[in-house]
mmCIF file of C-alpha atoms in Angstrom:
data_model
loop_
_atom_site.group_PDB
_atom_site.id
_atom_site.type_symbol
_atom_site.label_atom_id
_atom_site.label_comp_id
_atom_site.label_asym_id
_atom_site.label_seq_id
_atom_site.Cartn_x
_atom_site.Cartn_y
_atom_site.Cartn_z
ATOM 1 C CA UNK A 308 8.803 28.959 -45.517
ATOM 2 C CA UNK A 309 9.264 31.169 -42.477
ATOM 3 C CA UNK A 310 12.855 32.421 -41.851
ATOM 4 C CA UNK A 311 13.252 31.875 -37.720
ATOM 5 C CA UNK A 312 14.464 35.341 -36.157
ATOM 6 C CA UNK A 313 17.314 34.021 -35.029
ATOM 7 C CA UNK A 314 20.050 30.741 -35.140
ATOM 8 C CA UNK A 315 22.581 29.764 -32.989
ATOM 9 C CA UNK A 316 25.970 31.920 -34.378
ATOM 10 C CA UNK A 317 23.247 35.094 -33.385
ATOM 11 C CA UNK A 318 21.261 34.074 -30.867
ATOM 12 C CA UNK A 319 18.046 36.275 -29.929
ATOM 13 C CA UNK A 320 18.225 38.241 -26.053
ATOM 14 C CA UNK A 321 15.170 40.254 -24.744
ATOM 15 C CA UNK A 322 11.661 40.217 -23.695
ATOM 16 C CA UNK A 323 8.568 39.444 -26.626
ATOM 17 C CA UNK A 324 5.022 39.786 -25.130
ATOM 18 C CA UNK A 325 2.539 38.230 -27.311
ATOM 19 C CA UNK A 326 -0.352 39.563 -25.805
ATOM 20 C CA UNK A 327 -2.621 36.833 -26.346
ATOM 21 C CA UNK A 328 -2.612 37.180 -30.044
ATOM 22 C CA UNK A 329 -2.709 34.136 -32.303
ATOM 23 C CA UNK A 330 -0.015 33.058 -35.062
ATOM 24 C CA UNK A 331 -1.622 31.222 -37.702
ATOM 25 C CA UNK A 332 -0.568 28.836 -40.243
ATOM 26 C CA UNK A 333 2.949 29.243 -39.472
ATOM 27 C CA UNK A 334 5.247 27.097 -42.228
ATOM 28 C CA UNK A 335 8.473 25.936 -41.912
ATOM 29 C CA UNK A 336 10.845 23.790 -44.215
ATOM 30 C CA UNK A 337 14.014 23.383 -43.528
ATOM 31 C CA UNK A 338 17.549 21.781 -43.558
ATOM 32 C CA UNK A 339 19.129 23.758 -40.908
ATOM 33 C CA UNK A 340 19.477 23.756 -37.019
ATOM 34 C CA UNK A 341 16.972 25.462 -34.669
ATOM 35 C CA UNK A 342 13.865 25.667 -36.920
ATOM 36 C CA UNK A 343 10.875 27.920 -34.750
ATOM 37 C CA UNK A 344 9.173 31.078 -34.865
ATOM 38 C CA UNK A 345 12.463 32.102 -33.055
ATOM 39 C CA UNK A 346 15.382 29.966 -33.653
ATOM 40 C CA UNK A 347 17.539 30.021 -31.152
ATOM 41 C CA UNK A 348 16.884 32.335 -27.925
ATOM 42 C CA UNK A 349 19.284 33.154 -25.256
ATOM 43 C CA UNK A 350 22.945 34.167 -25.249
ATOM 44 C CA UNK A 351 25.494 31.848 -24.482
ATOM 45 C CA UNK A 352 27.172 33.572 -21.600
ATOM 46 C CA UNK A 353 25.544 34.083 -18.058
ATOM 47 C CA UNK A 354 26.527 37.483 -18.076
ATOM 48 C CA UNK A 355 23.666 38.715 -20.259
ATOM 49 C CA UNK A 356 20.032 39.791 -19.038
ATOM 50 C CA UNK A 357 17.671 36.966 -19.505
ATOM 51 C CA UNK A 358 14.959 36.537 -22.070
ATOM 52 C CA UNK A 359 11.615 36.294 -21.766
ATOM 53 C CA UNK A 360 9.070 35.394 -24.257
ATOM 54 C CA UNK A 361 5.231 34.481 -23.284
ATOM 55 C CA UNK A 362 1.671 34.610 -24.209
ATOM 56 C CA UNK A 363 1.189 33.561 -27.840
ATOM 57 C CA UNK A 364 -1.390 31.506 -29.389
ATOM 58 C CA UNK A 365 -0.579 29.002 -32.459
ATOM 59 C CA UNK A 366 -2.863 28.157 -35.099
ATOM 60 C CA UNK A 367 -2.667 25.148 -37.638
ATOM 61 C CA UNK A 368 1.393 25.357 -37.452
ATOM 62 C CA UNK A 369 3.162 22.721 -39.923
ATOM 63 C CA UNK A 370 7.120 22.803 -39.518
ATOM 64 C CA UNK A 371 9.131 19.921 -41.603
ATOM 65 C CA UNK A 372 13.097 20.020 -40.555
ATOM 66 C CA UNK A 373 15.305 17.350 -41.598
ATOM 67 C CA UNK A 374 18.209 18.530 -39.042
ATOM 68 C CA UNK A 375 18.259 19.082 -35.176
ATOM 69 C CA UNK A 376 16.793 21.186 -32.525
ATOM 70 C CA UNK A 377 12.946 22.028 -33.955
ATOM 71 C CA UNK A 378 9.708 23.210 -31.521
ATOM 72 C CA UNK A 379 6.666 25.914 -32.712
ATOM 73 C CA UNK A 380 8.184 28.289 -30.790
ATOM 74 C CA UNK A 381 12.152 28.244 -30.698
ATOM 75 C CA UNK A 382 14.528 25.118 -31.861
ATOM 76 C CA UNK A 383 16.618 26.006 -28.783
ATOM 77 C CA UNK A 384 16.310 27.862 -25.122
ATOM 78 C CA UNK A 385 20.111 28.439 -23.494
ATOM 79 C CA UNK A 386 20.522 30.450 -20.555
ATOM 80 C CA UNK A 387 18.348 32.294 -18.447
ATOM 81 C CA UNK A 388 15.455 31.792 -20.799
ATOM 82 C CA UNK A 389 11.624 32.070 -19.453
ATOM 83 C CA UNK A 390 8.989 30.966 -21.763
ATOM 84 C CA UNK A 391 5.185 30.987 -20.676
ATOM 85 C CA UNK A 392 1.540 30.816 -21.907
ATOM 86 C CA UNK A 393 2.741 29.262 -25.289
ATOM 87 C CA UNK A 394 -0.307 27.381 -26.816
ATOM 88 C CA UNK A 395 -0.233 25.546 -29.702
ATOM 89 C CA UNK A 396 -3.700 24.929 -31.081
ATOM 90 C CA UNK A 397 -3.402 22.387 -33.620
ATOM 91 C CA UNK A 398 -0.859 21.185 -36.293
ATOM 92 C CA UNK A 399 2.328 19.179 -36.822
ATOM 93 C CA UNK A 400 6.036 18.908 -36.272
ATOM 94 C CA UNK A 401 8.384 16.820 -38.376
ATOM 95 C CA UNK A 402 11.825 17.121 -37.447
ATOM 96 C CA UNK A 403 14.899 14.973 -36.774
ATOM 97 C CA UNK A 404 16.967 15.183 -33.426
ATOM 98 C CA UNK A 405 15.542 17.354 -30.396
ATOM 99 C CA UNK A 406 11.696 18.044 -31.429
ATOM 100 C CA UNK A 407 9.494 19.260 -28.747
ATOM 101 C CA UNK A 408 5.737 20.749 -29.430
ATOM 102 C CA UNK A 409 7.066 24.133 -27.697
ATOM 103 C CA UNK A 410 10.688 23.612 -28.223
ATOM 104 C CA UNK A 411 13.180 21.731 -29.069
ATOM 105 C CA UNK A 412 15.866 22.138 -26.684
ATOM 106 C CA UNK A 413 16.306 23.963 -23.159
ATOM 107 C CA UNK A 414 19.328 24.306 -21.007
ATOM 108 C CA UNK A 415 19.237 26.785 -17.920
ATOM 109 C CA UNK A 416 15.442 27.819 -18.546
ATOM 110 C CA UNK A 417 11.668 27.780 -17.475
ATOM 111 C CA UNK A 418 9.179 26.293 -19.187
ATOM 112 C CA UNK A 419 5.302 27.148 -17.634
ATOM 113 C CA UNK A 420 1.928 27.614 -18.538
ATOM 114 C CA UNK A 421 2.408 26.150 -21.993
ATOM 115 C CA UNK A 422 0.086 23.564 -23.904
ATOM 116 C CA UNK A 423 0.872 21.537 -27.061
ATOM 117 C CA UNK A 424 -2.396 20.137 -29.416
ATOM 118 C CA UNK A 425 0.080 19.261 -32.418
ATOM 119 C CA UNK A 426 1.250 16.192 -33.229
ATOM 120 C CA UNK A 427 5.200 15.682 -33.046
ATOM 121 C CA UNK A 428 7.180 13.266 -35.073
ATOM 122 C CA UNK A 429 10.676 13.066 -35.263
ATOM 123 C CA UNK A 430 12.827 10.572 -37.210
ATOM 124 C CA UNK A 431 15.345 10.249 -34.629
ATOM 125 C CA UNK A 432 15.919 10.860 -30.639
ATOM 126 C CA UNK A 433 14.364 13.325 -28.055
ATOM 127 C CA UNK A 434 11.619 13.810 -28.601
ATOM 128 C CA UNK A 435 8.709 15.519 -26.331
ATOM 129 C CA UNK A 436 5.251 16.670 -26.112
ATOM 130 C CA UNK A 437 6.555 20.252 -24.508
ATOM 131 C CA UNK A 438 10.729 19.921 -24.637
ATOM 132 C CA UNK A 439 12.712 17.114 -26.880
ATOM 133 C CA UNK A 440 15.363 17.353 -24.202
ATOM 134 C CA UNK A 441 15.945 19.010 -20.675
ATOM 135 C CA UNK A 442 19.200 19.695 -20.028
ATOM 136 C CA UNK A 443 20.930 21.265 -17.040
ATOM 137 C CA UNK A 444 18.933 23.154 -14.151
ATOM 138 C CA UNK A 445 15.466 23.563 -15.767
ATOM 139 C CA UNK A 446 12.024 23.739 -14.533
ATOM 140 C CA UNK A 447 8.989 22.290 -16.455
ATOM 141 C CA UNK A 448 5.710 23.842 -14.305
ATOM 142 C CA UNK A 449 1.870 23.485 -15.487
ATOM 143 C CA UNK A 450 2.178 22.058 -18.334
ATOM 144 C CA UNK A 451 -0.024 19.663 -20.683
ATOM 145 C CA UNK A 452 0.374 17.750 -23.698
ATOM 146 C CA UNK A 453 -2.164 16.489 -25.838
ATOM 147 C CA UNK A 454 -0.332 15.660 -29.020
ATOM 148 C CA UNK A 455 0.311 12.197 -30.650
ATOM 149 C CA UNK A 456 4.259 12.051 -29.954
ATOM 150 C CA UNK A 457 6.341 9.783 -31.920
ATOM 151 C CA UNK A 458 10.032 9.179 -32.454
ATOM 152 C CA UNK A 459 13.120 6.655 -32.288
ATOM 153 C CA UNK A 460 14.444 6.712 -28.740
ATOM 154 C CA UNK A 461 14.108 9.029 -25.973
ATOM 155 C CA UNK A 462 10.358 10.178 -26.533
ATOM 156 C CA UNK A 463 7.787 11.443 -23.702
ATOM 157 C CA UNK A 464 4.501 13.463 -23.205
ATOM 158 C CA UNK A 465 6.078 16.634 -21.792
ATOM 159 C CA UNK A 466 10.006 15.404 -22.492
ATOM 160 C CA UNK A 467 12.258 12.903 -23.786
ATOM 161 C CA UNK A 468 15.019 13.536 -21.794
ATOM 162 C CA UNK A 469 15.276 14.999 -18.392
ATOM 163 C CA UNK A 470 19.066 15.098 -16.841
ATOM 164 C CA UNK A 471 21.105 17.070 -14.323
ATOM 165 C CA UNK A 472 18.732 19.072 -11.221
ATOM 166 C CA UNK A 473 16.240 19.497 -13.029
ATOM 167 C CA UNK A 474 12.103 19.671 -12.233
ATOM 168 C CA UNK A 475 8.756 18.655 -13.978
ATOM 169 C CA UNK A 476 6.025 20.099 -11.520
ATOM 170 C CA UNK A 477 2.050 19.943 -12.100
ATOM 171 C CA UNK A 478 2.132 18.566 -15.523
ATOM 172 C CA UNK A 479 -0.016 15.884 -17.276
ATOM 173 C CA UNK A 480 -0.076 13.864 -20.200
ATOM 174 C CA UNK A 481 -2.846 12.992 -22.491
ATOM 175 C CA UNK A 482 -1.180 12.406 -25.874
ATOM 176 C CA UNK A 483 -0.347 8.509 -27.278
ATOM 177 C CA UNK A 484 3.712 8.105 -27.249
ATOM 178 C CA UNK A 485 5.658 5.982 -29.319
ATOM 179 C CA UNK A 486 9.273 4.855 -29.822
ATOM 180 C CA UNK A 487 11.809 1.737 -30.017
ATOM 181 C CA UNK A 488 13.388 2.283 -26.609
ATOM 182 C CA UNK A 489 12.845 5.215 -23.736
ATOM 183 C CA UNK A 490 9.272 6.017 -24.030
ATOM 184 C CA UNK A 491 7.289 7.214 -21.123
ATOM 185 C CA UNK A 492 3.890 9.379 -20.991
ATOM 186 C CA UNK A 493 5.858 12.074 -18.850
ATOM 187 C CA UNK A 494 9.261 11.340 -19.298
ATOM 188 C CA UNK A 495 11.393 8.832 -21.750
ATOM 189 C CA UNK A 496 14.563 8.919 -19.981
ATOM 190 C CA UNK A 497 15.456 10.283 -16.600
ATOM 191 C CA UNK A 498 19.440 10.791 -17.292
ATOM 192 C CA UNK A 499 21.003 13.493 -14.722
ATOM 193 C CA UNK A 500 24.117 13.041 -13.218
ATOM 194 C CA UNK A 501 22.569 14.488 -10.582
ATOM 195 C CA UNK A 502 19.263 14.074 -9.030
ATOM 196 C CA UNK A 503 16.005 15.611 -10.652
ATOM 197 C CA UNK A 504 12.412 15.870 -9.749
ATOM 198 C CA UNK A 505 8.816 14.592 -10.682
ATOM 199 C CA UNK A 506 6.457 16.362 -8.918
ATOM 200 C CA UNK A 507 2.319 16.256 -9.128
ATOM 201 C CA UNK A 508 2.381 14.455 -12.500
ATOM 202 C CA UNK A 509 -0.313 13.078 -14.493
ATOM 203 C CA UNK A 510 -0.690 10.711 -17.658
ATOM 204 C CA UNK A 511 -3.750 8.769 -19.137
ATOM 205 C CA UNK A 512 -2.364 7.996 -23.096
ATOM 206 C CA UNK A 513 -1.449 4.945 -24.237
ATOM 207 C CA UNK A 514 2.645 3.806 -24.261
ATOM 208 C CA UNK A 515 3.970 1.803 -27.126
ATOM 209 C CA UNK A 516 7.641 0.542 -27.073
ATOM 210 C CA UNK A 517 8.397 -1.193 -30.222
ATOM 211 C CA UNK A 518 11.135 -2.984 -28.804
ATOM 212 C CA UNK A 519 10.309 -5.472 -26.150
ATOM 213 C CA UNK A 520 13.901 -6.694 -25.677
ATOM 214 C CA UNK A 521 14.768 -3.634 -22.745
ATOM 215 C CA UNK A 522 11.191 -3.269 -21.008
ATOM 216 C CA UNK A 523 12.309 0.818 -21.307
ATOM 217 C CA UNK A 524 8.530 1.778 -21.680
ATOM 218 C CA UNK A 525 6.176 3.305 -18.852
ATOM 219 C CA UNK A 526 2.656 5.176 -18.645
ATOM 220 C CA UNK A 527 4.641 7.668 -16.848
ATOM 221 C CA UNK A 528 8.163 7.270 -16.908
ATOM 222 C CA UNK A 529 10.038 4.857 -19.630
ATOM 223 C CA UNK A 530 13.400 4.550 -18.096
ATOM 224 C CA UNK A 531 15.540 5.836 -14.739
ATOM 225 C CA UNK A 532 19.183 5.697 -14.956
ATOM 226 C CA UNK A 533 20.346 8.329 -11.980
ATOM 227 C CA UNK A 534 18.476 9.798 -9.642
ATOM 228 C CA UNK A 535 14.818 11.031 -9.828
ATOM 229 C CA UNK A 536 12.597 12.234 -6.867
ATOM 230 C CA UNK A 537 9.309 12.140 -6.738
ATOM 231 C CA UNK A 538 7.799 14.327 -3.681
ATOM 232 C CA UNK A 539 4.022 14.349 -4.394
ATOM 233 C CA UNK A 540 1.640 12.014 -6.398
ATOM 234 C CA UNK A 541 2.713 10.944 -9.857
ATOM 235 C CA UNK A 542 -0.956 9.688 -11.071
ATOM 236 C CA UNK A 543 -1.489 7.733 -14.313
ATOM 237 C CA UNK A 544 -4.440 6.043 -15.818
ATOM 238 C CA UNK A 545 -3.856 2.168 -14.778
ATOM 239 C CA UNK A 546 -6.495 1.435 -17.806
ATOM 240 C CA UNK A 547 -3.819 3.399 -20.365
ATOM 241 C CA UNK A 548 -2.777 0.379 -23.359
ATOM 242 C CA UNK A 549 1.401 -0.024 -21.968
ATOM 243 C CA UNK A 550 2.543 -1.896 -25.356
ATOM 244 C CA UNK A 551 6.159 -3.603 -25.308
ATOM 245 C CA UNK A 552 6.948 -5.069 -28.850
ATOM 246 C CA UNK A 553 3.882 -6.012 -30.471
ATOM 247 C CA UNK A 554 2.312 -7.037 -27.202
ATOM 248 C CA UNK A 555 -0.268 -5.138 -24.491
ATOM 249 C CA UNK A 556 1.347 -5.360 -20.857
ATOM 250 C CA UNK A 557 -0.178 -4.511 -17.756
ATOM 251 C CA UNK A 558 0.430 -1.062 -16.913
ATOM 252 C CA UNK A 559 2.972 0.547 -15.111
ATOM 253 C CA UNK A 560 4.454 3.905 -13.938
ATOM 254 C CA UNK A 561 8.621 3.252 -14.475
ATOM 255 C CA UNK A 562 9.456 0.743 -17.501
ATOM 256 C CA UNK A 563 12.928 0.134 -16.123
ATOM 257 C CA UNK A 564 15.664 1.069 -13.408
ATOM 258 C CA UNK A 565 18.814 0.499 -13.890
ATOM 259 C CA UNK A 566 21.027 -1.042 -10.756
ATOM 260 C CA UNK A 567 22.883 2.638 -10.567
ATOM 261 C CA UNK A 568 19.706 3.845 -10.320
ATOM 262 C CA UNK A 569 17.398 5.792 -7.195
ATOM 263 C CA UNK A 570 13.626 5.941 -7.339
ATOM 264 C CA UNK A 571 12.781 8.451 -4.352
ATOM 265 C CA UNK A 572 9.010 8.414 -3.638
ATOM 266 C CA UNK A 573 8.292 5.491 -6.102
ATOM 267 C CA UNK A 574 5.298 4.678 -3.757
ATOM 268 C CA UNK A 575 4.141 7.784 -5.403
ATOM 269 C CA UNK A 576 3.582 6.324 -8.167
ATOM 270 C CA UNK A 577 -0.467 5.423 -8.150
ATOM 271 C CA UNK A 578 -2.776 3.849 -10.880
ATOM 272 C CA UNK A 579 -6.077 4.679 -11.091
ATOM 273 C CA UNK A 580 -9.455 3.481 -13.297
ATOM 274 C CA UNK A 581 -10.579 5.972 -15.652
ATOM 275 C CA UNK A 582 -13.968 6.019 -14.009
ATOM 276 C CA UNK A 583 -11.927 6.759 -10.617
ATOM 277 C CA UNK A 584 -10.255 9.968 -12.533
ATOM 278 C CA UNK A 585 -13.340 10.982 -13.861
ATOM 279 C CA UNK A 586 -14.586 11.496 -10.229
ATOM 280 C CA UNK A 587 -12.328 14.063 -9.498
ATOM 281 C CA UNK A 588 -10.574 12.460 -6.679
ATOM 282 C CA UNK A 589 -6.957 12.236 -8.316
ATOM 283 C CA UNK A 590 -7.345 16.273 -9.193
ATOM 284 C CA UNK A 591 -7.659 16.586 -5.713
ATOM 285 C CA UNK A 592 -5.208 14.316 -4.896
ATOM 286 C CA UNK A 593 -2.630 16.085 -7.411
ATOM 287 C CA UNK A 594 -3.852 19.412 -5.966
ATOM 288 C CA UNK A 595 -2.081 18.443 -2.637
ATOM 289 C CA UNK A 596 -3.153 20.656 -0.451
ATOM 290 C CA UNK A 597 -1.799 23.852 -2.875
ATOM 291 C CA UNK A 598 -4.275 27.143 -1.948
ATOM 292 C CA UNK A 599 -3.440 28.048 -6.146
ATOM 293 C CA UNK A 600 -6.239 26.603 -8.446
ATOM 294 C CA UNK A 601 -3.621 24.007 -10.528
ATOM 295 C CA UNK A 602 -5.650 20.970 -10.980
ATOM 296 C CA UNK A 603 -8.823 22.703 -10.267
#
């Protein structure tokens, strides 16, 4: 079992350039916190340079962690953190609270340019395709999942839990989530105290919430309960399978909103027909306009 370079009494600060290269068959099997090729990267205090890791390739990765805080690449990202270009090929990730495909945990960071083939299942909450759970002031940009993502509560295609100014930006789903509560093909639970953003977002997989009792299950979002904006197109597949309990629902893009709750932009918010995606229009709808090749 692979030893993660670092943990979060000595956290890991600097700048790894991966060059393209693949890491294959990467094992991990653990009890402890922060389980990744790096455990836990970024110092706790702003006053340090930021790190910067980007541009590795993982092969057939299989990482088992009974504790918190597990993702291919790092368990946890803290302050100032950039990670980008992260692919993970194929594989699996079993862990407990705050799994993510690329990591586990980010607070103050970027996320871009990363994709996640494995499939993630956690026996507890947060849980995501890319992140298990966004904290404060982070950016998710061009991003995809295409994992089979499955945990308790708080589980979605590129995170589970998204709180507190933060941003998803050009990302898609196309990985089948499931949990009991909280489940949404983008996001699980939009939670910041302040407001946060869902920007040119996409999801066709299929939603199962095993607990019909709260309706907290969407194609693209499973539950608001602040404030979320959404400035440009938030497309999903309106023939995606939205499951609540042991029943198939019509589909929709926000399970629930609570009454404390603002949807900016929910007009956004458009179904279409999987023949209608396959025609290119909704790339060009989610390309809005952008001169950068992003939906392409």
């Amino acid at each position: 079992s692979w030893t993660p370079i670092s943990n979060s009494d000595v956290q890991w600060n600097g700048s790894f350039d991966g060059g393209g290269h693949t890491i294959s068959n990467l094992y991990i099997n653990t009890t402890s916190d922060n389980a990744g090729l790096f455990g836990y990267v970024g110092k706790k205090d702003y006053t340090k340079t930021k790190s910067n890791i980007k541009d590795i390739i993982f092969s057939n990765v299989n990482i088992t962690s009974t504790s918190s805080y597990s993702g291919v690449l790092a368990g946890s990202i803290s302050i100032k953190t950039t990670v980008s270009g992260i692919t993970v090929e194929r594989g699996t990730v079993n862990g407990g609270y705050y799994s993510g495909g690329i990591v586990g945990y980010a607070n103050y960071s970027v996320i871009s340019n990363c994709i996640n083939k494995a499939n993630i299942k956690a026996s507890s909450y947060y849980v995501g395709g890319i992140c298990g759970y966004i904290n404060t002031d982070c950016t998710i940009e061009r991003c995809t999942n295409y994992g089979t993502i499955e945990g308790s509560h708080e589980v979605g295609g590129i995170v589970g839990v998204f709180s507190d100014q933060s941003k998803i930006t050009n990302c898609a789903n196309c990985g089948d989530i499931k949990g009991s509560s909280n489940v949404g093909g983008i996001i699980g639970w939009v939670n910041g105290g302040s407001s946060s953003n869902g920007t040119y977002v996409f999801s066709c997989g299929n939603v199962t919430c095993t607990s019909q009792s709260n309706s907290t299950g969407g194609i693209l979002f499973g539950h608001v309960s602040k404030t979320l904006n959404i400035n440009g197109i938030a497309a999903y597949s309106s023939d995606a399978i939205l499951t609540m309990g042991s029943s198939a629902v019509e589909a929709k893009a926000i399970g629930r909103k609570d009454d404390t709750a603002t949807v900016n932009g929910e007009s956004n918010c458009r179904g279409y027909t999987n023949d209608i995606i396959k025609s290119g229009l909704v790339a060009w709808l989610l390309q809005g306009g952008n001169k950068n090749e992003v939906w392409g």
